[in-house]
Structure formats: structure tokens, C-alpha cells
mmCIF file of C-alpha atoms and ligand atoms in Angstrom:
data_model
loop_
_atom_site.group_PDB
_atom_site.id
_atom_site.type_symbol
_atom_site.label_atom_id
_atom_site.label_comp_id
_atom_site.label_asym_id
_atom_site.label_seq_id
_atom_site.Cartn_x
_atom_site.Cartn_y
_atom_site.Cartn_z
ATOM 1 C CA MET A 1 11.378 11.833 1.848
ATOM 2 C CA SER A 2 8.645 11.341 4.570
ATOM 3 C CA ALA A 3 9.276 9.089 7.396
ATOM 4 C CA TYR A 4 6.758 5.949 6.903
ATOM 5 C CA GLU A 5 7.489 2.475 7.857
ATOM 6 C CA SER A 6 5.690 0.582 5.486
ATOM 7 C CA ILE A 7 6.361 2.968 2.643
ATOM 8 C CA LEU A 8 7.876 5.774 0.818
ATOM 9 C CA PHE A 9 7.150 8.663 -0.591
ATOM 10 C CA ASP A 10 8.621 11.296 -2.678
ATOM 11 C CA GLN A 11 7.300 14.448 -4.545
ATOM 12 C CA GLU A 12 9.063 16.632 -6.878
ATOM 13 C CA GLY A 13 7.690 19.423 -8.678
ATOM 14 C CA PRO A 14 4.855 17.827 -10.393
ATOM 15 C CA VAL A 15 6.023 14.460 -9.916
ATOM 16 C CA ALA A 16 5.332 12.109 -7.015
ATOM 17 C CA LYS A 17 5.836 8.512 -6.306
ATOM 18 C CA LEU A 18 5.007 6.098 -3.259
ATOM 19 C CA THR A 19 6.523 2.901 -3.196
ATOM 20 C CA ILE A 20 5.231 -0.420 -1.120
ATOM 21 C CA ASN A 21 8.809 -1.199 0.512
ATOM 22 C CA ARG A 22 8.077 -4.088 1.971
ATOM 23 C CA PRO A 23 10.062 -6.550 -0.372
ATOM 24 C CA GLN A 24 10.987 -9.409 2.477
ATOM 25 C CA ALA A 25 6.951 -9.515 2.083
ATOM 26 C CA LEU A 26 6.773 -9.029 -1.988
ATOM 27 C CA ASN A 27 5.060 -5.607 -0.741
ATOM 28 C CA SER A 28 1.799 -7.217 0.619
ATOM 29 C CA LEU A 29 -0.375 -4.979 1.812
ATOM 30 C CA ASN A 30 -2.220 -5.201 5.309
ATOM 31 C CA GLN A 31 -4.270 -2.561 6.720
ATOM 32 C CA HIS A 32 -0.957 -0.474 8.066
ATOM 33 C CA VAL A 33 0.553 -0.448 4.274
ATOM 34 C CA ILE A 34 -2.518 0.651 2.969
ATOM 35 C CA GLU A 35 -3.114 3.499 6.144
ATOM 36 C CA GLU A 36 0.396 4.803 5.499
ATOM 37 C CA MET A 37 -0.937 4.693 1.808
ATOM 38 C CA LEU A 38 -3.630 7.097 2.321
ATOM 39 C CA GLU A 39 -1.812 9.507 4.703
ATOM 40 C CA ALA A 40 0.526 10.322 2.130
ATOM 41 C CA ILE A 41 -1.942 10.988 -0.786
ATOM 42 C CA LEU A 42 -4.688 13.192 1.425
ATOM 43 C CA THR A 43 -2.425 14.488 3.839
ATOM 44 C CA GLU A 44 1.096 14.767 2.329
ATOM 45 C CA MET A 45 0.557 15.497 -1.861
ATOM 46 C CA ASN A 46 1.109 18.550 -2.749
ATOM 47 C CA PRO A 47 -1.221 19.920 -4.975
ATOM 48 C CA ASP A 48 0.811 20.792 -7.421
ATOM 49 C CA VAL A 49 1.603 17.237 -8.424
ATOM 50 C CA ARG A 50 0.064 15.914 -11.631
ATOM 51 C CA VAL A 51 0.959 12.789 -11.777
ATOM 52 C CA LEU A 52 2.063 9.651 -9.205
ATOM 53 C CA ILE A 53 3.845 6.919 -10.139
ATOM 54 C CA LEU A 54 2.708 3.945 -7.484
ATOM 55 C CA GLU A 55 5.499 1.409 -7.360
ATOM 56 C CA GLY A 56 6.658 -1.812 -5.351
ATOM 57 C CA ALA A 57 10.568 -1.971 -3.990
ATOM 58 C CA GLY A 58 12.575 -4.361 -5.266
ATOM 59 C CA ASP A 59 13.033 -6.927 -8.560
ATOM 60 C CA LYS A 60 10.428 -9.297 -7.595
ATOM 61 C CA ALA A 61 7.058 -7.683 -7.155
ATOM 62 C CA PHE A 62 4.680 -4.605 -7.185
ATOM 63 C CA VAL A 63 2.480 -6.190 -4.608
ATOM 64 C CA ALA A 64 1.867 -9.908 -4.079
ATOM 65 C CA GLY A 65 -1.823 -9.604 -2.646
ATOM 66 C CA ALA A 66 -3.460 -8.598 1.231
ATOM 67 C CA ASP A 67 -1.026 -9.579 3.113
ATOM 68 C CA ILE A 68 -2.077 -12.926 3.999
ATOM 69 C CA LYS A 69 -0.201 -14.056 7.532
ATOM 70 C CA SER A 70 -2.147 -10.279 9.112
ATOM 71 C CA MET A 71 -6.079 -12.103 7.509
ATOM 72 C CA LEU A 72 -4.860 -15.610 9.636
ATOM 73 C CA GLU A 73 -6.546 -14.694 12.704
ATOM 74 C CA MET A 74 -9.125 -11.526 10.896
ATOM 75 C CA SER A 75 -12.173 -11.447 12.643
ATOM 76 C CA PRO A 76 -14.911 -11.044 10.452
ATOM 77 C CA VAL A 77 -16.058 -7.674 11.449
ATOM 78 C CA GLU A 78 -11.732 -6.350 10.889
ATOM 79 C CA ALA A 79 -12.287 -7.971 7.423
ATOM 80 C CA LEU A 80 -14.967 -5.744 6.936
ATOM 81 C CA GLU A 81 -13.220 -3.121 7.992
ATOM 82 C CA PHE A 82 -9.842 -4.154 5.635
ATOM 83 C CA SER A 83 -11.640 -4.677 2.894
ATOM 84 C CA ARG A 84 -13.491 -0.967 3.816
ATOM 85 C CA VAL A 85 -9.921 0.890 3.796
ATOM 86 C CA GLY A 86 -8.133 -1.063 0.867
ATOM 87 C CA GLN A 87 -11.454 -0.308 -1.332
ATOM 88 C CA ASN A 88 -11.224 3.535 -0.214
ATOM 89 C CA LEU A 89 -7.347 3.282 -1.602
ATOM 90 C CA LEU A 90 -8.360 2.207 -4.622
ATOM 91 C CA ASN A 91 -11.124 4.779 -5.118
ATOM 92 C CA VAL A 92 -8.997 7.239 -3.863
ATOM 93 C CA LEU A 93 -6.897 6.412 -6.649
ATOM 94 C CA GLU A 94 -9.555 6.519 -9.321
ATOM 95 C CA GLN A 95 -10.616 9.866 -8.092
ATOM 96 C CA ILE A 96 -7.770 12.183 -7.197
ATOM 97 C CA PRO A 97 -6.965 14.572 -10.210
ATOM 98 C CA GLN A 98 -3.193 13.329 -10.481
ATOM 99 C CA ILE A 99 -2.297 10.800 -13.161
ATOM 100 C CA VAL A 100 -1.639 7.427 -11.340
ATOM 101 C CA ILE A 101 0.760 5.425 -13.693
ATOM 102 C CA GLY A 102 1.174 1.693 -12.299
ATOM 103 C CA LYS A 103 4.917 0.498 -12.734
ATOM 104 C CA ILE A 104 4.692 -3.429 -12.438
ATOM 105 C CA GLN A 105 7.896 -5.208 -12.649
ATOM 106 C CA GLY A 106 6.853 -8.551 -11.524
ATOM 107 C CA PHE A 107 4.753 -10.167 -9.269
ATOM 108 C CA ALA A 108 0.643 -8.113 -8.814
ATOM 109 C CA LEU A 109 -1.414 -10.933 -7.410
ATOM 110 C CA GLY A 110 -4.995 -10.130 -5.344
ATOM 111 C CA GLY A 111 -5.125 -7.954 -3.852
ATOM 112 C CA GLY A 112 -1.548 -6.594 -6.021
ATOM 113 C CA CYS A 113 -3.807 -6.575 -9.830
ATOM 114 C CA GLU A 114 -6.669 -4.725 -7.784
ATOM 115 C CA LEU A 115 -4.364 -1.908 -7.042
ATOM 116 C CA ALA A 116 -3.149 -2.312 -10.424
ATOM 117 C CA LEU A 117 -6.049 -2.055 -12.102
ATOM 118 C CA ALA A 118 -7.233 1.136 -9.658
ATOM 119 C CA CYS A 119 -4.707 2.977 -12.045
ATOM 120 C CA ASP A 120 -5.073 5.000 -14.384
ATOM 121 C CA ILE A 121 -1.685 3.870 -16.559
ATOM 122 C CA LEU A 122 0.036 0.201 -16.291
ATOM 123 C CA VAL A 123 3.780 -0.156 -17.685
ATOM 124 C CA ALA A 124 5.149 -3.138 -17.018
ATOM 125 C CA SER A 125 7.640 -5.723 -17.937
ATOM 126 C CA THR A 126 7.874 -9.162 -19.601
ATOM 127 C CA LYS A 127 8.562 -10.250 -15.808
ATOM 128 C CA ALA A 128 5.175 -9.071 -15.011
ATOM 129 C CA SER A 129 2.692 -11.757 -13.884
ATOM 130 C CA PHE A 130 -1.145 -10.722 -12.478
ATOM 131 C CA GLY A 131 -3.429 -12.960 -11.031
ATOM 132 C CA GLN A 132 -6.060 -13.461 -9.041
ATOM 133 C CA PRO A 133 -5.025 -16.596 -6.337
ATOM 134 C CA GLU A 134 -7.116 -15.083 -3.974
ATOM 135 C CA ALA A 135 -9.844 -18.250 -4.131
ATOM 136 C CA ASN A 136 -7.090 -21.008 -3.478
ATOM 137 C CA LEU A 137 -6.531 -19.565 0.599
ATOM 138 C CA GLY A 138 -11.120 -19.883 0.554
ATOM 139 C CA LEU A 139 -11.336 -16.004 -0.090
ATOM 140 C CA ILE A 140 -12.492 -13.662 -2.310
ATOM 141 C CA PRO A 141 -11.130 -10.752 -3.821
ATOM 142 C CA GLY A 142 -11.448 -7.524 -1.359
ATOM 143 C CA PHE A 143 -10.712 -4.631 -3.188
ATOM 144 C CA GLY A 144 -13.102 -4.501 -5.742
ATOM 145 C CA GLY A 145 -11.045 -7.485 -8.045
ATOM 146 C CA THR A 146 -15.199 -9.420 -8.821
ATOM 147 C CA GLN A 147 -15.944 -5.396 -10.452
ATOM 148 C CA ARG A 148 -13.117 -4.040 -11.885
ATOM 149 C CA LEU A 149 -12.082 -6.725 -13.499
ATOM 150 C CA VAL A 150 -14.525 -7.926 -15.535
ATOM 151 C CA ARG A 151 -15.014 -4.481 -16.860
ATOM 152 C CA ARG A 152 -11.276 -4.794 -17.521
ATOM 153 C CA VAL A 153 -11.377 -7.532 -19.006
ATOM 154 C CA GLY A 154 -14.557 -9.199 -20.085
ATOM 155 C CA LEU A 155 -16.653 -11.852 -18.423
ATOM 156 C CA PRO A 156 -15.177 -14.963 -19.662
ATOM 157 C CA GLN A 157 -11.343 -13.716 -18.631
ATOM 158 C CA ALA A 158 -11.839 -12.215 -15.502
ATOM 159 C CA MET A 159 -14.706 -15.591 -14.931
ATOM 160 C CA ASP A 160 -11.675 -17.430 -15.784
ATOM 161 C CA LEU A 161 -8.805 -15.512 -13.580
ATOM 162 C CA LEU A 162 -11.017 -15.494 -10.951
ATOM 163 C CA LEU A 163 -12.312 -18.922 -10.536
ATOM 164 C CA THR A 164 -8.786 -21.177 -11.200
ATOM 165 C CA GLY A 165 -7.150 -18.880 -8.555
ATOM 166 C CA SER A 166 -3.007 -19.734 -9.017
ATOM 167 C CA GLY A 167 -4.024 -22.227 -12.290
ATOM 168 C CA ARG A 168 -3.899 -19.240 -13.961
ATOM 169 C CA ARG A 169 -1.128 -16.394 -13.976
ATOM 170 C CA LEU A 170 -1.007 -14.181 -16.834
ATOM 171 C CA SER A 171 2.873 -12.694 -18.489
ATOM 172 C CA GLY A 172 2.971 -8.920 -19.045
ATOM 173 C CA SER A 173 2.435 -9.772 -23.072
ATOM 174 C CA GLU A 174 -1.479 -11.452 -22.134
ATOM 175 C CA ALA A 175 -1.871 -8.933 -19.652
ATOM 176 C CA LEU A 176 -1.555 -5.908 -23.053
ATOM 177 C CA THR A 177 -3.147 -8.625 -25.391
ATOM 178 C CA LEU A 178 -6.183 -8.591 -22.892
ATOM 179 C CA GLY A 179 -6.137 -4.711 -22.188
ATOM 180 C CA LEU A 180 -4.990 -5.075 -18.878
ATOM 181 C CA VAL A 181 -1.858 -2.621 -19.325
ATOM 182 C CA SER A 182 -1.448 -0.223 -22.122
ATOM 183 C CA ARG A 183 2.661 -0.790 -22.322
ATOM 184 C CA LEU A 184 4.718 -3.898 -22.078
ATOM 185 C CA VAL A 185 8.257 -2.995 -22.240
ATOM 186 C CA SER A 186 12.049 -5.418 -21.020
ATOM 187 C CA PRO A 187 12.978 -4.857 -17.427
ATOM 188 C CA GLU A 188 15.606 -2.927 -18.892
ATOM 189 C CA GLN A 189 14.131 -0.299 -20.590
ATOM 190 C CA LEU A 190 10.812 0.148 -17.791
ATOM 191 C CA GLU A 191 12.356 2.866 -16.038
ATOM 192 C CA GLU A 192 12.864 4.490 -19.366
ATOM 193 C CA GLU A 193 9.457 4.078 -20.682
ATOM 194 C CA LEU A 194 7.708 5.357 -17.809
ATOM 195 C CA GLU A 195 9.799 9.021 -17.656
ATOM 196 C CA LYS A 196 8.210 8.803 -21.543
ATOM 197 C CA VAL A 197 4.711 8.859 -19.963
ATOM 198 C CA VAL A 198 5.746 11.174 -16.873
ATOM 199 C CA LYS A 199 6.990 13.590 -19.397
ATOM 200 C CA SER A 200 4.134 13.306 -22.310
ATOM 201 C CA ILE A 201 1.464 13.756 -19.665
ATOM 202 C CA LEU A 202 3.340 16.896 -18.299
ATOM 203 C CA ILE A 203 3.872 18.648 -21.418
ATOM 204 C CA THR A 204 -0.528 18.475 -22.180
ATOM 205 C CA GLY A 205 -2.314 20.663 -20.694
ATOM 206 C CA PRO A 206 -3.434 20.343 -16.440
ATOM 207 C CA PHE A 207 -7.007 20.868 -16.568
ATOM 208 C CA ALA A 208 -7.720 18.858 -19.771
ATOM 209 C CA SER A 209 -5.733 16.041 -18.092
ATOM 210 C CA ARG A 210 -7.336 16.461 -14.914
ATOM 211 C CA GLU A 211 -10.933 16.124 -17.471
ATOM 212 C CA ILE A 212 -10.159 13.384 -19.595
ATOM 213 C CA LYS A 213 -9.327 11.324 -16.699
ATOM 214 C CA ARG A 214 -12.171 12.167 -14.156
ATOM 215 C CA LEU A 215 -14.935 11.946 -17.567
ATOM 216 C CA VAL A 216 -13.385 8.090 -18.360
ATOM 217 C CA ARG A 217 -13.476 7.421 -14.948
ATOM 218 C CA GLU A 218 -16.853 8.428 -14.934
ATOM 219 C CA SER A 219 -18.107 6.731 -18.134
ATOM 220 C CA SER A 220 -18.098 3.263 -16.618
ATOM 221 C CA GLU A 221 -21.031 4.310 -14.427
ATOM 222 C CA MET A 222 -23.461 6.646 -17.300
ATOM 223 C CA SER A 223 -25.111 6.488 -20.105
ATOM 224 C CA LEU A 224 -23.480 7.253 -23.200
ATOM 225 C CA ARG A 225 -25.983 10.206 -23.970
ATOM 226 C CA ALA A 226 -24.958 10.850 -20.076
ATOM 227 C CA GLY A 227 -21.951 10.762 -20.612
ATOM 228 C CA LEU A 228 -21.433 13.025 -23.924
ATOM 229 C CA ASN A 229 -23.109 15.751 -22.277
ATOM 230 C CA SER A 230 -21.083 15.413 -19.389
ATOM 231 C CA GLU A 231 -17.581 15.973 -22.457
ATOM 232 C CA SER A 232 -19.691 18.945 -23.866
ATOM 233 C CA THR A 233 -19.941 20.605 -20.485
ATOM 234 C CA SER A 234 -16.609 20.259 -20.069
ATOM 235 C CA PHE A 235 -14.716 20.960 -23.197
ATOM 236 C CA ALA A 236 -16.553 24.043 -22.876
ATOM 237 C CA ALA A 237 -14.508 24.423 -19.622
ATOM 238 C CA CYS A 238 -11.759 24.469 -20.569
ATOM 239 C CA PHE A 239 -12.271 27.273 -22.851
ATOM 240 C CA ALA A 240 -12.782 28.649 -19.258
ATOM 241 C CA LEU A 241 -10.751 27.257 -16.528
ATOM 242 C CA GLY A 242 -8.471 25.680 -18.513
ATOM 243 C CA ASP A 243 -5.358 27.236 -20.952
ATOM 244 C CA PRO A 244 -6.052 25.486 -24.580
ATOM 245 C CA ARG A 245 -5.429 29.139 -26.191
ATOM 246 C CA GLU A 246 -1.960 29.209 -24.996
ATOM 247 C CA GLY A 247 -1.819 25.651 -26.230
ATOM 248 C CA ILE A 248 -3.450 26.188 -29.943
ATOM 249 C CA SER A 249 -1.209 29.387 -29.911
ATOM 250 C CA ALA A 250 1.867 27.271 -29.516
ATOM 251 C CA PHE A 251 0.657 24.664 -31.845
ATOM 252 C CA LEU A 252 -0.008 27.739 -34.338
ATOM 253 C CA GLU A 253 3.742 28.974 -33.706
ATOM 254 C CA LYS A 254 5.591 26.564 -33.825
ATOM 255 C CA ARG A 255 6.772 25.965 -30.466
ATOM 256 C CA SER A 256 6.173 24.162 -27.446
ATOM 257 C CA PRO A 257 2.802 25.068 -25.271
ATOM 258 C CA SER A 258 4.077 26.781 -21.496
ATOM 259 C CA PHE A 259 1.133 25.152 -19.930
ATOM 260 C CA GLU A 260 0.385 27.396 -15.952
HETATM 261 N N1 DAK B 1 1.190 -12.417 2.473
HETATM 262 C C1 DAK B 1 2.117 -12.529 2.841
HETATM 263 N N2 DAK B 1 3.560 -12.166 3.020
HETATM 264 C C2 DAK B 1 3.988 -12.823 1.547
HETATM 265 C C3 DAK B 1 2.862 -12.957 0.105
HETATM 266 C C4 DAK B 1 1.545 -12.280 0.321
HETATM 267 N N3 DAK B 1 0.055 -11.902 0.146
HETATM 268 N N4 DAK B 1 3.168 -13.389 -0.793
HETATM 269 C C5 DAK B 1 4.604 -13.698 -0.950
HETATM 270 N N5 DAK B 1 4.331 -13.619 0.863
HETATM 271 C C6 DAK B 1 6.284 -13.486 1.958
HETATM 272 C C7 DAK B 1 6.203 -15.026 1.190
HETATM 273 O O1 DAK B 1 5.505 -15.865 2.823
HETATM 274 C C8 DAK B 1 7.930 -15.571 1.830
HETATM 275 O O2 DAK B 1 8.398 -14.983 3.406
HETATM 276 P P1 DAK B 1 9.391 -15.792 4.435
HETATM 277 O O3 DAK B 1 8.885 -16.628 4.219
HETATM 278 O O4 DAK B 1 10.785 -15.271 3.195
HETATM 279 O O5 DAK B 1 9.135 -15.020 5.773
HETATM 280 C C9 DAK B 1 8.411 -14.011 1.261
HETATM 281 O O6 DAK B 1 7.377 -13.411 0.961
HETATM 282 C C10 DAK B 1 8.592 -14.245 0.190
HETATM 283 O O7 DAK B 1 7.705 -14.922 -1.007
HETATM 284 P P2 DAK B 1 8.034 -16.840 -1.483
HETATM 285 O O8 DAK B 1 8.684 -16.846 -0.579
HETATM 286 O O9 DAK B 1 6.130 -17.197 -1.397
HETATM 287 O O10 DAK B 1 8.902 -16.257 -3.229
HETATM 288 P P3 DAK B 1 8.720 -17.596 -4.242
HETATM 289 O O11 DAK B 1 9.366 -16.738 -5.702
HETATM 290 O O12 DAK B 1 8.972 -18.471 -4.189
HETATM 291 O O13 DAK B 1 6.847 -17.758 -4.789
HETATM 292 C C11 DAK B 1 4.842 -16.160 -4.798
HETATM 293 C C12 DAK B 1 6.509 -15.750 -5.090
HETATM 294 C C13 DAK B 1 3.953 -14.460 -5.494
HETATM 295 C C14 DAK B 1 4.013 -16.502 -6.059
HETATM 296 C C15 DAK B 1 4.251 -16.487 -3.903
HETATM 297 O O14 DAK B 1 5.096 -15.861 -3.478
HETATM 298 C C16 DAK B 1 2.900 -16.256 -3.255
HETATM 299 O O15 DAK B 1 2.488 -16.910 -4.008
HETATM 300 N N6 DAK B 1 2.360 -14.995 -2.745
HETATM 301 C C17 DAK B 1 0.870 -15.227 -2.522
HETATM 302 C C18 DAK B 1 0.156 -14.579 -3.683
HETATM 303 C C19 DAK B 1 -0.973 -14.791 -2.863
HETATM 304 O O16 DAK B 1 -1.874 -15.937 -2.607
HETATM 305 N N7 DAK B 1 -1.783 -13.224 -2.847
HETATM 306 C C20 DAK B 1 -2.691 -12.885 -2.843
HETATM 307 C C21 DAK B 1 -3.077 -12.905 -1.076
HETATM 308 S S1 DAK B 1 -4.788 -12.852 -0.947
HETATM 309 C C22 DAK B 1 -10.214 -8.778 1.546
HETATM 310 C C23 DAK B 1 -9.615 -7.493 1.252
HETATM 311 C C24 DAK B 1 -8.422 -8.086 -0.051
HETATM 312 C C25 DAK B 1 -8.582 -8.656 -0.275
HETATM 313 C C26 DAK B 1 -9.005 -10.593 0.192
HETATM 314 C C27 DAK B 1 -10.359 -10.783 0.776
HETATM 315 N N8 DAK B 1 -11.515 -8.586 2.332
HETATM 316 C C28 DAK B 1 -10.584 -7.667 3.829
HETATM 317 C C29 DAK B 1 -12.584 -9.362 2.622
HETATM 318 C C30 DAK B 1 -6.813 -9.750 -0.942
HETATM 319 C C31 DAK B 1 -6.598 -11.010 -0.838
HETATM 320 C C32 DAK B 1 -5.214 -12.096 -1.801
HETATM 321 O O17 DAK B 1 -4.616 -10.698 -2.045
#
């Protein structure tokens, strides 16, 4: 476990966990928190890590948004810097080879909802609550919310969530219905479900899971034809750089695969 002021970062074998640790401020994000997150992910995370779990400390919030207090006296130049640092973090989460799993046990609001949207898999509890209340503060989302949310839930829902601000919160089950999260369980089952997801990923081929993440991420910026070409190349690359022979042999021999 490393020494940071606002986060906890722990890694063991192929799994790392980053906990945003400001429960007294509902894990809200200021620039310092985001810089610590970037530092842990980019400089401390072992390259052998395959899964990064992202969570907020305490029961109440994943992340209740950008730190409102820190924005009170922000100049436009500082706002631009803050927005860029935040967007950088989200881009990093989408581009690192590790599979990022967000554990959403409570509020994921504003920048917290945007952070969740950059995770590869979201496991939520029925107590989770999603929303984009920035407009109530006279702000717009600054961490990509106007772009990622519409791609995820479609234009009508994104417009409604963004324009009505605190007037619209999505419960865990609405978030599941809209495809914002992919798994929903009771608060008591959240940890167990998270472990199931982690275990399922860890028994897959490492090259294959990295490529799947990359291809799916790139798909939103590609034509179907270009994406399919990319998929073919990557499928072939599995045989050069990955280990499908081990996976296939294991299946045929009725045993568990042992990937490098
Ligand atoms: N920032 C700072 N402190 C926060 C906070 C936040 N986002 N959310 C909660 N807290 C603090 C509260 O001030 C309170 O602190 P104390 O008063 O105890 O010192 C403590 O956390 C507990 O919160 P509450 O007492 O309010 O707890 P409740 O259960 O009554 O209510 C709540 C929970 C989540 C409904 C409520 O706290 C709330 O509405 N929070 C604000 C949610 C929100 O508006 N989030 C969006 C923030 S704006 C940009 C970059 C990014 C963004 C925008 C632009 N650029 C640079 C362009 C993103 C913006 C946002 O995310």
C-alpha cells in the first residue's frame, strides 16, 4: 500500500485497487486527487496487473462529483487545466491495457458519473445513484460527460439527465436498464459480484482481453469496415502474440487453461 494523501493504491499479483479516499467530502475530485490517481496508474502500477478496480471509500458515494469547494474561486485558466487533467485521467483509464472495473455502491454524480463512464465494466449496488447535476451549479460537465453519456445511453436520456440536472437521478436498476452499468446486485452482494468479475477476467487469455478492450474502445471512433479490418488483424495477432493454442488445448483436454 502506497502513501498518498487522497487515494489508497494497492496491488497484489494481477489485481490493483485504487480507492478514492475522501469519504468526508463524498470522495469528490479536486485536481490533487486526480493527479494522485494518474501518478498511481501511470508510474506505480505493475505492468503485470490485468485488472484495476476503482472505488470510493465508505458506503455512501463512489464519487459525488468534482469538488465543488475547489471550484468556487477557479479562474477560466484554472478551469481549463482542471478539465484537461480530468479528461486526461479518463482517457488513460480507457487506453491502459488493464481492464478497469468500477464498483458503484452509492452516489456517482457529476464528475463521478463521468469517471464511472470511463470504466470498462461497472458493477453497481441497488443503492447506487447516478446523475449529472452540474447545470444546477451553473456548470457543464468538464470530464467528457456531454460526449460519453450520449454515446452510452442515447440522446434523449443524455439530454434529460444533463439538462434537468439534480431533477433526475438514475437508480441502480434504471442504470442497468439504460445500459449505464452491466451488473446490479444488492449492497451485501457487491463485493462477491466484483470478485466474480475479476476471477472471470483472470482466467481469460491476457492478450485476448487487452485486444478486446482496445477494439471495443476504438469502435466508437471507427467505421464498421475499418473496425472489422482491425478485428481481423487482431484475431491473426492472437496466434502470433497471444496464446490461443493453450486455451484451445485446455478445452480439448477438459482442463483449465494456464496462460502466461
Ligand atoms: N464537492 C465537495 N464536497 C461535497 C460534494 C462535492 N461534489 N458532495 C458532497 N460534499 C460534501 C458536503 O459538502 C458535505 O460536507 P460537510 O458539509 O459535511 O463539510 C459532505 O460531503 C456530505 O454531504 P451532504 O451532507 O450533502 O450529504 P447528503 O447525504 O445530505 O447529500 C448528496 C448527498 C450527494 C446528494 C449531496 O452531497 C450533493 O448534492 N452533493 C453535490 C453533488 C453534485 O452537485 N455533484 C456535481 C458536482 S459538479 C469542469 C470539470 C468538472 C466538472 C465540471 C466542469 N471543468 C473544469 C470545466 C464536474 C462538475 C461536477 O461534478
